[in-house]
mmCIF file of C-alpha atoms in Angstrom:
data_model
loop_
_atom_site.group_PDB
_atom_site.id
_atom_site.type_symbol
_atom_site.label_atom_id
_atom_site.label_comp_id
_atom_site.label_asym_id
_atom_site.label_seq_id
_atom_site.Cartn_x
_atom_site.Cartn_y
_atom_site.Cartn_z
ATOM 1 C CA UNK Q 1 -13.808 -111.294 -73.138
ATOM 2 C CA UNK Q 2 -13.217 -110.810 -70.106
ATOM 3 C CA UNK Q 3 -14.303 -108.979 -66.906
ATOM 4 C CA UNK Q 4 -10.541 -107.375 -66.882
ATOM 5 C CA UNK Q 5 -10.993 -106.499 -70.356
ATOM 6 C CA UNK Q 6 -14.116 -104.896 -70.381
ATOM 7 C CA UNK Q 7 -12.930 -102.476 -66.657
ATOM 8 C CA UNK Q 8 -10.142 -101.944 -69.023
ATOM 9 C CA UNK Q 9 -11.929 -100.557 -71.649
ATOM 10 C CA UNK Q 10 -14.225 -98.871 -68.785
ATOM 11 C CA UNK Q 11 -11.390 -97.438 -67.234
ATOM 12 C CA UNK Q 12 -10.402 -95.979 -70.202
ATOM 13 C CA UNK Q 13 -13.143 -94.318 -71.218
ATOM 14 C CA UNK Q 14 -13.674 -92.608 -67.795
ATOM 15 C CA UNK Q 15 -10.583 -90.952 -67.977
ATOM 16 C CA UNK Q 16 -10.569 -89.905 -70.972
ATOM 17 C CA UNK Q 17 -7.304 -92.126 -72.426
ATOM 18 C CA UNK Q 18 -4.683 -94.440 -72.139
ATOM 19 C CA UNK Q 19 -2.054 -91.801 -70.627
ATOM 20 C CA UNK Q 20 -4.817 -91.800 -67.428
ATOM 21 C CA UNK Q 21 -6.088 -94.711 -67.637
ATOM 22 C CA UNK Q 22 -2.890 -96.197 -67.141
ATOM 23 C CA UNK Q 23 -2.198 -94.257 -64.050
ATOM 24 C CA UNK Q 24 -5.269 -95.084 -62.616
ATOM 25 C CA UNK Q 25 -4.974 -98.890 -62.792
ATOM 26 C CA UNK Q 26 -0.684 -98.725 -62.139
ATOM 27 C CA UNK Q 27 -0.195 -100.515 -65.515
ATOM 28 C CA UNK Q 28 2.259 -99.663 -68.717
ATOM 29 C CA UNK Q 29 0.576 -97.509 -71.284
ATOM 30 C CA UNK Q 30 1.761 -100.385 -73.603
ATOM 31 C CA UNK Q 31 -0.622 -102.945 -71.994
ATOM 32 C CA UNK Q 32 -3.668 -100.833 -71.620
ATOM 33 C CA UNK Q 33 -3.482 -100.026 -75.896
ATOM 34 C CA UNK Q 34 -2.806 -104.118 -76.301
ATOM 35 C CA UNK Q 35 -5.588 -105.040 -73.734
ATOM 36 C CA UNK Q 36 -8.013 -102.733 -76.112
ATOM 37 C CA UNK Q 37 -6.931 -103.583 -79.152
ATOM 38 C CA UNK Q 38 -7.677 -107.020 -78.363
ATOM 39 C CA UNK Q 39 -11.094 -106.453 -77.308
ATOM 40 C CA UNK Q 40 -11.236 -104.395 -80.372
ATOM 41 C CA UNK Q 41 -10.530 -107.401 -82.399
ATOM 42 C CA UNK Q 42 -12.084 -110.134 -80.354
ATOM 43 C CA UNK Q 43 -15.386 -107.830 -81.265
ATOM 44 C CA UNK Q 44 -14.495 -106.651 -85.192
ATOM 45 C CA UNK Q 45 -15.039 -103.207 -83.690
ATOM 46 C CA UNK Q 46 -13.199 -100.417 -82.901
ATOM 47 C CA UNK Q 47 -14.624 -98.654 -79.542
ATOM 48 C CA UNK Q 48 -12.413 -95.560 -79.721
ATOM 49 C CA UNK Q 49 -11.797 -92.905 -82.275
ATOM 50 C CA UNK Q 50 -9.198 -89.911 -81.894
ATOM 51 C CA UNK Q 51 -11.161 -86.506 -82.886
ATOM 52 C CA UNK Q 52 -9.622 -83.371 -81.975
ATOM 53 C CA UNK Q 53 -6.476 -84.906 -79.775
ATOM 54 C CA UNK Q 54 -9.217 -86.194 -77.262
ATOM 55 C CA UNK Q 55 -9.789 -89.987 -77.372
ATOM 56 C CA UNK Q 56 -13.948 -90.400 -77.379
ATOM 57 C CA UNK Q 57 -15.807 -93.754 -77.845
ATOM 58 C CA UNK Q 58 -17.281 -94.944 -81.577
ATOM 59 C CA UNK Q 59 -20.333 -95.402 -82.233
ATOM 60 C CA UNK Q 60 -20.378 -99.186 -81.662
ATOM 61 C CA UNK Q 61 -18.124 -98.329 -77.461
ATOM 62 C CA UNK Q 62 -21.125 -96.625 -76.804
ATOM 63 C CA UNK Q 63 -23.344 -99.277 -77.028
ATOM 64 C CA UNK Q 64 -20.921 -101.726 -75.172
ATOM 65 C CA UNK Q 65 -20.800 -98.569 -72.300
ATOM 66 C CA UNK Q 66 -23.892 -100.588 -70.252
ATOM 67 C CA UNK Q 67 -23.605 -103.906 -71.160
ATOM 68 C CA UNK Q 68 -19.602 -103.853 -69.921
ATOM 69 C CA UNK Q 69 -20.620 -101.901 -66.581
ATOM 70 C CA UNK Q 70 -23.322 -104.492 -66.100
ATOM 71 C CA UNK Q 71 -20.754 -107.826 -66.667
ATOM 72 C CA UNK Q 72 -17.374 -105.652 -64.521
ATOM 73 C CA UNK Q 73 -20.706 -104.992 -61.313
ATOM 74 C CA UNK Q 74 -21.789 -108.857 -61.941
ATOM 75 C CA UNK Q 75 -17.648 -109.918 -61.845
ATOM 76 C CA UNK Q 76 -17.756 -108.036 -58.514
ATOM 77 C CA UNK Q 77 -20.813 -109.551 -56.829
ATOM 78 C CA UNK Q 78 -19.335 -112.734 -57.738
ATOM 79 C CA UNK Q 79 -16.063 -111.919 -55.789
ATOM 80 C CA UNK Q 80 -18.007 -110.673 -52.431
ATOM 81 C CA UNK Q 81 -20.317 -113.593 -53.066
ATOM 82 C CA UNK Q 82 -17.112 -116.005 -52.192
ATOM 83 C CA UNK Q 83 -15.327 -113.041 -49.904
ATOM 84 C CA UNK Q 84 -18.637 -113.889 -48.019
ATOM 85 C CA UNK Q 85 -18.579 -117.816 -47.850
ATOM 86 C CA UNK Q 86 -15.278 -117.487 -45.304
ATOM 87 C CA UNK Q 87 -16.035 -114.353 -43.435
ATOM 88 C CA UNK Q 88 -19.688 -113.531 -42.215
ATOM 89 C CA UNK Q 89 -20.397 -109.855 -41.866
ATOM 90 C CA UNK Q 90 -17.311 -108.234 -42.759
ATOM 91 C CA UNK Q 91 -15.030 -107.062 -45.130
ATOM 92 C CA UNK Q 92 -16.151 -103.662 -47.441
ATOM 93 C CA UNK Q 93 -19.913 -102.132 -48.020
ATOM 94 C CA UNK Q 94 -20.155 -98.877 -49.945
ATOM 95 C CA UNK Q 95 -22.930 -96.097 -49.719
ATOM 96 C CA UNK Q 96 -23.738 -93.695 -52.220
ATOM 97 C CA UNK Q 97 -26.229 -90.672 -50.596
ATOM 98 C CA UNK Q 98 -27.938 -87.556 -52.736
ATOM 99 C CA UNK Q 99 -25.725 -84.885 -51.274
ATOM 100 C CA UNK Q 100 -28.429 -83.826 -49.244
ATOM 101 C CA UNK Q 101 -29.516 -86.810 -47.515
ATOM 102 C CA UNK Q 102 -26.014 -86.740 -45.664
ATOM 103 C CA UNK Q 103 -27.247 -84.635 -42.551
ATOM 104 C CA UNK Q 104 -27.522 -86.094 -38.758
ATOM 105 C CA UNK Q 105 -29.863 -89.011 -39.605
ATOM 106 C CA UNK Q 106 -27.445 -90.503 -41.960
ATOM 107 C CA UNK Q 107 -24.036 -89.887 -39.256
ATOM 108 C CA UNK Q 108 -26.344 -91.843 -37.013
ATOM 109 C CA UNK Q 109 -27.179 -94.179 -39.112
ATOM 110 C CA UNK Q 110 -23.399 -94.749 -39.998
ATOM 111 C CA UNK Q 111 -21.972 -94.638 -36.080
ATOM 112 C CA UNK Q 112 -24.333 -97.652 -34.908
ATOM 113 C CA UNK Q 113 -23.690 -99.445 -38.029
ATOM 114 C CA UNK Q 114 -19.868 -98.995 -37.161
ATOM 115 C CA UNK Q 115 -20.791 -100.175 -33.798
ATOM 116 C CA UNK Q 116 -22.980 -102.699 -33.984
ATOM 117 C CA UNK Q 117 -20.574 -104.533 -36.647
ATOM 118 C CA UNK Q 118 -16.658 -103.369 -36.400
ATOM 119 C CA UNK Q 119 -15.177 -106.182 -38.667
ATOM 120 C CA UNK Q 120 -16.920 -103.328 -41.454
ATOM 121 C CA UNK Q 121 -15.429 -101.253 -43.482
ATOM 122 C CA UNK Q 122 -18.181 -98.707 -44.068
ATOM 123 C CA UNK Q 123 -17.099 -95.974 -47.219
ATOM 124 C CA UNK Q 124 -19.486 -93.019 -47.267
ATOM 125 C CA UNK Q 125 -19.959 -91.375 -51.407
ATOM 126 C CA UNK Q 126 -21.671 -88.207 -52.184
ATOM 127 C CA UNK Q 127 -23.472 -87.054 -55.359
ATOM 128 C CA UNK Q 128 -26.799 -86.763 -57.501
ATOM 129 C CA UNK Q 129 -29.807 -88.908 -57.299
ATOM 130 C CA UNK Q 130 -28.571 -89.508 -60.783
ATOM 131 C CA UNK Q 131 -24.738 -90.284 -60.031
ATOM 132 C CA UNK Q 132 -26.394 -92.775 -57.053
ATOM 133 C CA UNK Q 133 -27.257 -94.814 -59.320
ATOM 134 C CA UNK Q 134 -24.702 -95.101 -61.944
ATOM 135 C CA UNK Q 135 -23.084 -95.565 -58.622
ATOM 136 C CA UNK Q 136 -25.242 -98.706 -58.095
ATOM 137 C CA UNK Q 137 -25.481 -99.367 -61.434
ATOM 138 C CA UNK Q 138 -22.000 -99.750 -62.205
ATOM 139 C CA UNK Q 139 -20.761 -101.379 -58.980
ATOM 140 C CA UNK Q 140 -19.354 -98.575 -57.763
ATOM 141 C CA UNK Q 141 -21.760 -98.816 -54.796
ATOM 142 C CA UNK Q 142 -23.489 -101.632 -52.777
ATOM 143 C CA UNK Q 143 -26.109 -99.045 -51.308
ATOM 144 C CA UNK Q 144 -28.026 -95.896 -52.879
ATOM 145 C CA UNK Q 145 -29.897 -93.739 -50.584
ATOM 146 C CA UNK Q 146 -31.493 -91.106 -52.971
ATOM 147 C CA UNK Q 147 -34.549 -88.813 -54.241
ATOM 148 C CA UNK Q 148 -37.342 -90.586 -56.142
ATOM 149 C CA UNK Q 149 -37.798 -94.421 -57.661
ATOM 150 C CA UNK Q 150 -35.110 -94.774 -60.760
ATOM 151 C CA UNK Q 151 -37.039 -95.603 -64.269
ATOM 152 C CA UNK Q 152 -35.171 -97.884 -65.506
ATOM 153 C CA UNK Q 153 -35.258 -101.404 -64.897
ATOM 154 C CA UNK Q 154 -32.526 -102.556 -63.592
ATOM 155 C CA UNK Q 155 -32.608 -101.166 -60.414
ATOM 156 C CA UNK Q 156 -34.764 -101.936 -56.922
ATOM 157 C CA UNK Q 157 -35.650 -98.738 -54.950
ATOM 158 C CA UNK Q 158 -37.585 -99.482 -51.375
ATOM 159 C CA UNK Q 159 -39.873 -96.309 -50.505
ATOM 160 C CA UNK Q 160 -38.486 -95.651 -47.085
ATOM 161 C CA UNK Q 161 -39.567 -92.272 -46.227
ATOM 162 C CA UNK Q 162 -42.268 -89.719 -48.333
ATOM 163 C CA UNK Q 163 -40.937 -86.069 -46.442
ATOM 164 C CA UNK Q 164 -43.512 -82.909 -46.511
ATOM 165 C CA UNK Q 165 -41.918 -80.189 -48.358
ATOM 166 C CA UNK Q 166 -42.769 -76.606 -46.107
ATOM 167 C CA UNK Q 167 -42.326 -73.004 -47.243
ATOM 168 C CA UNK Q 168 -39.487 -71.457 -44.945
ATOM 169 C CA UNK Q 169 -38.396 -67.753 -44.836
ATOM 170 C CA UNK Q 170 -36.628 -65.316 -42.769
ATOM 171 C CA UNK Q 171 -38.054 -64.643 -39.161
ATOM 172 C CA UNK Q 172 -38.922 -60.920 -39.952
ATOM 173 C CA UNK Q 173 -40.444 -62.049 -43.281
ATOM 174 C CA UNK Q 174 -43.698 -60.167 -42.698
ATOM 175 C CA UNK Q 175 -45.431 -63.959 -42.923
ATOM 176 C CA UNK Q 176 -42.971 -65.345 -40.647
ATOM 177 C CA UNK Q 177 -45.307 -68.558 -38.773
ATOM 178 C CA UNK Q 178 -48.267 -67.394 -40.635
ATOM 179 C CA UNK Q 179 -50.875 -69.008 -42.544
ATOM 180 C CA UNK Q 180 -51.722 -67.737 -46.383
ATOM 181 C CA UNK Q 181 -54.987 -69.984 -47.656
ATOM 182 C CA UNK Q 182 -53.416 -69.557 -51.359
ATOM 183 C CA UNK Q 183 -50.262 -70.337 -52.993
ATOM 184 C CA UNK Q 184 -50.862 -67.802 -55.178
ATOM 185 C CA UNK Q 185 -50.698 -64.931 -52.090
ATOM 186 C CA UNK Q 186 -46.868 -66.222 -52.204
ATOM 187 C CA UNK Q 187 -46.542 -65.893 -56.287
ATOM 188 C CA UNK Q 188 -44.338 -61.897 -56.184
ATOM 189 C CA UNK Q 189 -41.766 -63.172 -53.764
ATOM 190 C CA UNK Q 190 -38.642 -64.252 -55.127
ATOM 191 C CA UNK Q 191 -37.505 -67.904 -54.321
ATOM 192 C CA UNK Q 192 -33.780 -69.958 -54.250
ATOM 193 C CA UNK Q 193 -33.921 -73.910 -55.402
ATOM 194 C CA UNK Q 194 -31.643 -76.059 -56.755
ATOM 195 C CA UNK Q 195 -30.423 -75.325 -60.154
ATOM 196 C CA UNK Q 196 -32.426 -77.742 -62.961
ATOM 197 C CA UNK Q 197 -29.609 -79.987 -63.653
ATOM 198 C CA UNK Q 198 -30.194 -83.042 -66.502
ATOM 199 C CA UNK Q 199 -31.456 -85.811 -65.113
ATOM 200 C CA UNK Q 200 -31.616 -84.566 -61.679
ATOM 201 C CA UNK Q 201 -34.143 -85.608 -59.187
ATOM 202 C CA UNK Q 202 -33.323 -82.721 -56.735
ATOM 203 C CA UNK Q 203 -35.767 -80.328 -54.652
ATOM 204 C CA UNK Q 204 -35.111 -78.175 -57.714
ATOM 205 C CA UNK Q 205 -36.494 -74.916 -59.231
ATOM 206 C CA UNK Q 206 -38.679 -77.524 -61.510
ATOM 207 C CA UNK Q 207 -40.230 -78.274 -58.140
ATOM 208 C CA UNK Q 208 -41.041 -74.678 -57.815
ATOM 209 C CA UNK Q 209 -42.480 -73.668 -60.968
ATOM 210 C CA UNK Q 210 -44.650 -76.885 -61.365
ATOM 211 C CA UNK Q 211 -46.519 -76.009 -57.751
ATOM 212 C CA UNK Q 212 -47.033 -72.662 -59.086
ATOM 213 C CA UNK Q 213 -47.826 -73.953 -62.213
ATOM 214 C CA UNK Q 214 -50.808 -76.557 -61.042
ATOM 215 C CA UNK Q 215 -52.057 -73.727 -59.153
ATOM 216 C CA UNK Q 216 -53.133 -71.565 -62.192
ATOM 217 C CA UNK Q 217 -49.656 -68.914 -61.938
ATOM 218 C CA UNK Q 218 -47.024 -68.973 -64.497
ATOM 219 C CA UNK Q 219 -44.213 -67.017 -63.619
ATOM 220 C CA UNK Q 220 -41.929 -66.533 -60.412
ATOM 221 C CA UNK Q 221 -38.663 -65.235 -60.147
ATOM 222 C CA UNK Q 222 -36.223 -67.773 -58.624
ATOM 223 C CA UNK Q 223 -32.653 -68.096 -58.082
ATOM 224 C CA UNK Q 224 -30.382 -71.112 -58.827
ATOM 225 C CA UNK Q 225 -28.377 -72.142 -55.866
ATOM 226 C CA UNK Q 226 -26.520 -75.518 -55.751
ATOM 227 C CA UNK Q 227 -25.387 -75.732 -52.026
ATOM 228 C CA UNK Q 228 -28.202 -76.495 -48.955
ATOM 229 C CA UNK Q 229 -26.315 -74.733 -46.340
ATOM 230 C CA UNK Q 230 -26.151 -71.245 -49.011
ATOM 231 C CA UNK Q 231 -29.585 -71.291 -49.489
ATOM 232 C CA UNK Q 232 -30.503 -71.472 -45.584
ATOM 233 C CA UNK Q 233 -28.218 -68.761 -44.522
ATOM 234 C CA UNK Q 234 -29.864 -66.732 -47.907
ATOM 235 C CA UNK Q 235 -33.355 -67.839 -46.304
ATOM 236 C CA UNK Q 236 -32.025 -66.713 -42.724
ATOM 237 C CA UNK Q 237 -30.814 -63.606 -43.959
ATOM 238 C CA UNK Q 238 -34.190 -62.371 -45.607
ATOM 239 C CA UNK Q 239 -33.032 -63.235 -49.207
ATOM 240 C CA UNK Q 240 -35.712 -65.031 -51.073
ATOM 241 C CA UNK Q 241 -38.315 -68.304 -50.256
ATOM 242 C CA UNK Q 242 -36.989 -71.708 -50.173
ATOM 243 C CA UNK Q 243 -39.053 -75.489 -50.535
ATOM 244 C CA UNK Q 244 -37.595 -77.196 -48.365
ATOM 245 C CA UNK Q 245 -37.619 -80.498 -46.585
ATOM 246 C CA UNK Q 246 -38.712 -80.526 -42.690
ATOM 247 C CA UNK Q 247 -36.121 -82.082 -41.725
ATOM 248 C CA UNK Q 248 -33.386 -80.658 -43.765
ATOM 249 C CA UNK Q 249 -34.243 -77.551 -41.513
ATOM 250 C CA UNK Q 250 -35.370 -78.458 -38.314
ATOM 251 C CA UNK Q 251 -32.588 -77.223 -36.695
ATOM 252 C CA UNK Q 252 -32.754 -73.919 -37.595
ATOM 253 C CA UNK Q 253 -36.580 -74.091 -36.985
ATOM 254 C CA UNK Q 254 -35.903 -74.924 -33.241
ATOM 255 C CA UNK Q 255 -33.033 -72.205 -32.784
ATOM 256 C CA UNK Q 256 -35.757 -69.630 -34.249
ATOM 257 C CA UNK Q 257 -32.857 -68.454 -37.124
ATOM 258 C CA UNK Q 258 -35.438 -69.648 -40.072
ATOM 259 C CA UNK Q 259 -39.759 -69.670 -39.778
ATOM 260 C CA UNK Q 260 -41.871 -71.483 -41.472
ATOM 261 C CA UNK Q 261 -45.273 -70.366 -43.810
ATOM 262 C CA UNK Q 262 -48.005 -72.620 -43.495
ATOM 263 C CA UNK Q 263 -50.001 -72.528 -46.855
ATOM 264 C CA UNK Q 264 -53.193 -74.020 -46.662
ATOM 265 C CA UNK Q 265 -53.364 -75.450 -50.656
ATOM 266 C CA UNK Q 266 -49.924 -76.513 -50.626
ATOM 267 C CA UNK Q 267 -49.803 -80.503 -50.528
ATOM 268 C CA UNK Q 268 -45.715 -81.039 -51.920
ATOM 269 C CA UNK Q 269 -43.182 -83.863 -50.808
ATOM 270 C CA UNK Q 270 -40.760 -85.445 -51.493
ATOM 271 C CA UNK Q 271 -39.726 -89.612 -51.819
ATOM 272 C CA UNK Q 272 -36.269 -90.938 -49.998
ATOM 273 C CA UNK Q 273 -35.636 -94.749 -51.611
ATOM 274 C CA UNK Q 274 -33.296 -96.814 -51.809
ATOM 275 C CA UNK Q 275 -31.215 -98.214 -54.572
ATOM 276 C CA UNK Q 276 -29.538 -101.298 -55.742
ATOM 277 C CA UNK Q 277 -28.785 -103.511 -58.556
ATOM 278 C CA UNK Q 278 -31.708 -105.852 -59.341
ATOM 279 C CA UNK Q 279 -30.870 -109.187 -58.360
ATOM 280 C CA UNK Q 280 -27.221 -108.088 -57.696
ATOM 281 C CA UNK Q 281 -25.067 -110.036 -54.553
ATOM 282 C CA UNK Q 282 -25.611 -108.643 -51.436
ATOM 283 C CA UNK Q 283 -23.181 -109.344 -48.591
ATOM 284 C CA UNK Q 284 -23.639 -110.169 -45.016
ATOM 285 C CA UNK Q 285 -22.640 -107.089 -44.133
ATOM 286 C CA UNK Q 286 -24.896 -104.806 -47.042
ATOM 287 C CA UNK Q 287 -28.276 -106.633 -45.697
ATOM 288 C CA UNK Q 288 -27.410 -105.756 -42.097
ATOM 289 C CA UNK Q 289 -26.828 -101.855 -42.938
ATOM 290 C CA UNK Q 290 -29.372 -102.095 -45.785
ATOM 291 C CA UNK Q 291 -31.485 -103.282 -42.373
ATOM 292 C CA UNK Q 292 -30.386 -100.711 -40.638
ATOM 293 C CA UNK Q 293 -31.186 -98.267 -43.146
ATOM 294 C CA UNK Q 294 -34.945 -99.197 -43.135
ATOM 295 C CA UNK Q 295 -35.143 -99.224 -39.977
ATOM 296 C CA UNK Q 296 -33.952 -95.795 -38.871
ATOM 297 C CA UNK Q 297 -35.906 -93.848 -41.557
ATOM 298 C CA UNK Q 298 -38.850 -96.083 -40.089
ATOM 299 C CA UNK Q 299 -40.084 -97.176 -43.410
ATOM 300 C CA UNK Q 300 -42.315 -100.572 -41.302
ATOM 301 C CA UNK Q 301 -43.710 -102.621 -43.929
ATOM 302 C CA UNK Q 302 -41.754 -100.909 -47.048
ATOM 303 C CA UNK Q 303 -43.058 -100.805 -50.815
ATOM 304 C CA UNK Q 304 -41.127 -102.391 -53.498
ATOM 305 C CA UNK Q 305 -41.270 -99.568 -56.572
ATOM 306 C CA UNK Q 306 -39.063 -100.966 -60.047
ATOM 307 C CA UNK Q 307 -39.374 -98.087 -62.898
ATOM 308 C CA UNK Q 308 -42.399 -96.110 -61.043
ATOM 309 C CA UNK Q 309 -43.330 -92.431 -63.312
ATOM 310 C CA UNK Q 310 -44.702 -90.158 -61.794
ATOM 311 C CA UNK Q 311 -47.356 -87.727 -63.836
ATOM 312 C CA UNK Q 312 -45.889 -84.723 -64.141
ATOM 313 C CA UNK Q 313 -47.409 -81.168 -64.856
ATOM 314 C CA UNK Q 314 -48.874 -80.831 -68.172
ATOM 315 C CA UNK Q 315 -47.592 -77.121 -69.855
ATOM 316 C CA UNK Q 316 -45.059 -75.512 -69.777
ATOM 317 C CA UNK Q 317 -43.322 -73.586 -67.021
ATOM 318 C CA UNK Q 318 -42.112 -70.053 -67.658
ATOM 319 C CA UNK Q 319 -39.731 -68.260 -65.228
ATOM 320 C CA UNK Q 320 -38.558 -65.380 -64.361
ATOM 321 C CA UNK Q 321 -34.545 -65.877 -63.671
ATOM 322 C CA UNK Q 322 -32.331 -63.956 -61.503
ATOM 323 C CA UNK Q 323 -28.336 -63.910 -61.657
ATOM 324 C CA UNK Q 324 -27.031 -65.655 -58.501
#
């Protein structure tokens, strides 16, 4: 069993069949089919099934996926390590970040890194937090930047910043720029938040619900909006309140197009962490990118949090949801 066979298996799985995999890998369909057949013969089990005209993983195939991903990623690490022996601080580096972190701070990091490391090709991919971890796990990205520590044991997460969250509103809102003693005073407001996603760790509606739940409040109205920019524009227009990181609304607060409401009994924050494969090889260029991100986020003595778990509020969260 070699890494090329395992990579072919993964591509067939991700692309949904032999034909699409052949196009992606620039090989003929018979060559791909033969590669899969030899792998199945070697393992002694079928890896795919045809169900309803679609190619799907068999039970054995589902079991093989994480092992194949680790093996392919390890082979890529080995190749990168060999290249690094002859070429220092050069070659490709891929950075995967949660979409809402692709802001002015990140663009500054990339600009400085490109200036200081002209021999390095830096690629950027945006995704959800869960997807960032998957990209690192599969070896499709070298370094990740996401919200909250990943709970799996195959990744290392370094806390680089704990960013406070605040309630924001339209500048003509009755409470704009004012202070309230309790979150309960905002219970009757409509809220805007990211939709809840399986495996997602963004500032989703669940964050808002959890805050109200921990304060002894159960039901709030909310509208799901899957774009940070759209959320801010809706807040500006008075459509509702949002719970956002300070950095996300710094420009709007400075321009006075959005205002904040101080809440005395609200203590909400969001961890930003660097993610990389545990034991994975980091080239000189990747190490420099890692240090650049750490330095820019002002981590100082960063803490390593492996598989950290945060306690969620107990009880059922009930939300009354308005259509978007």
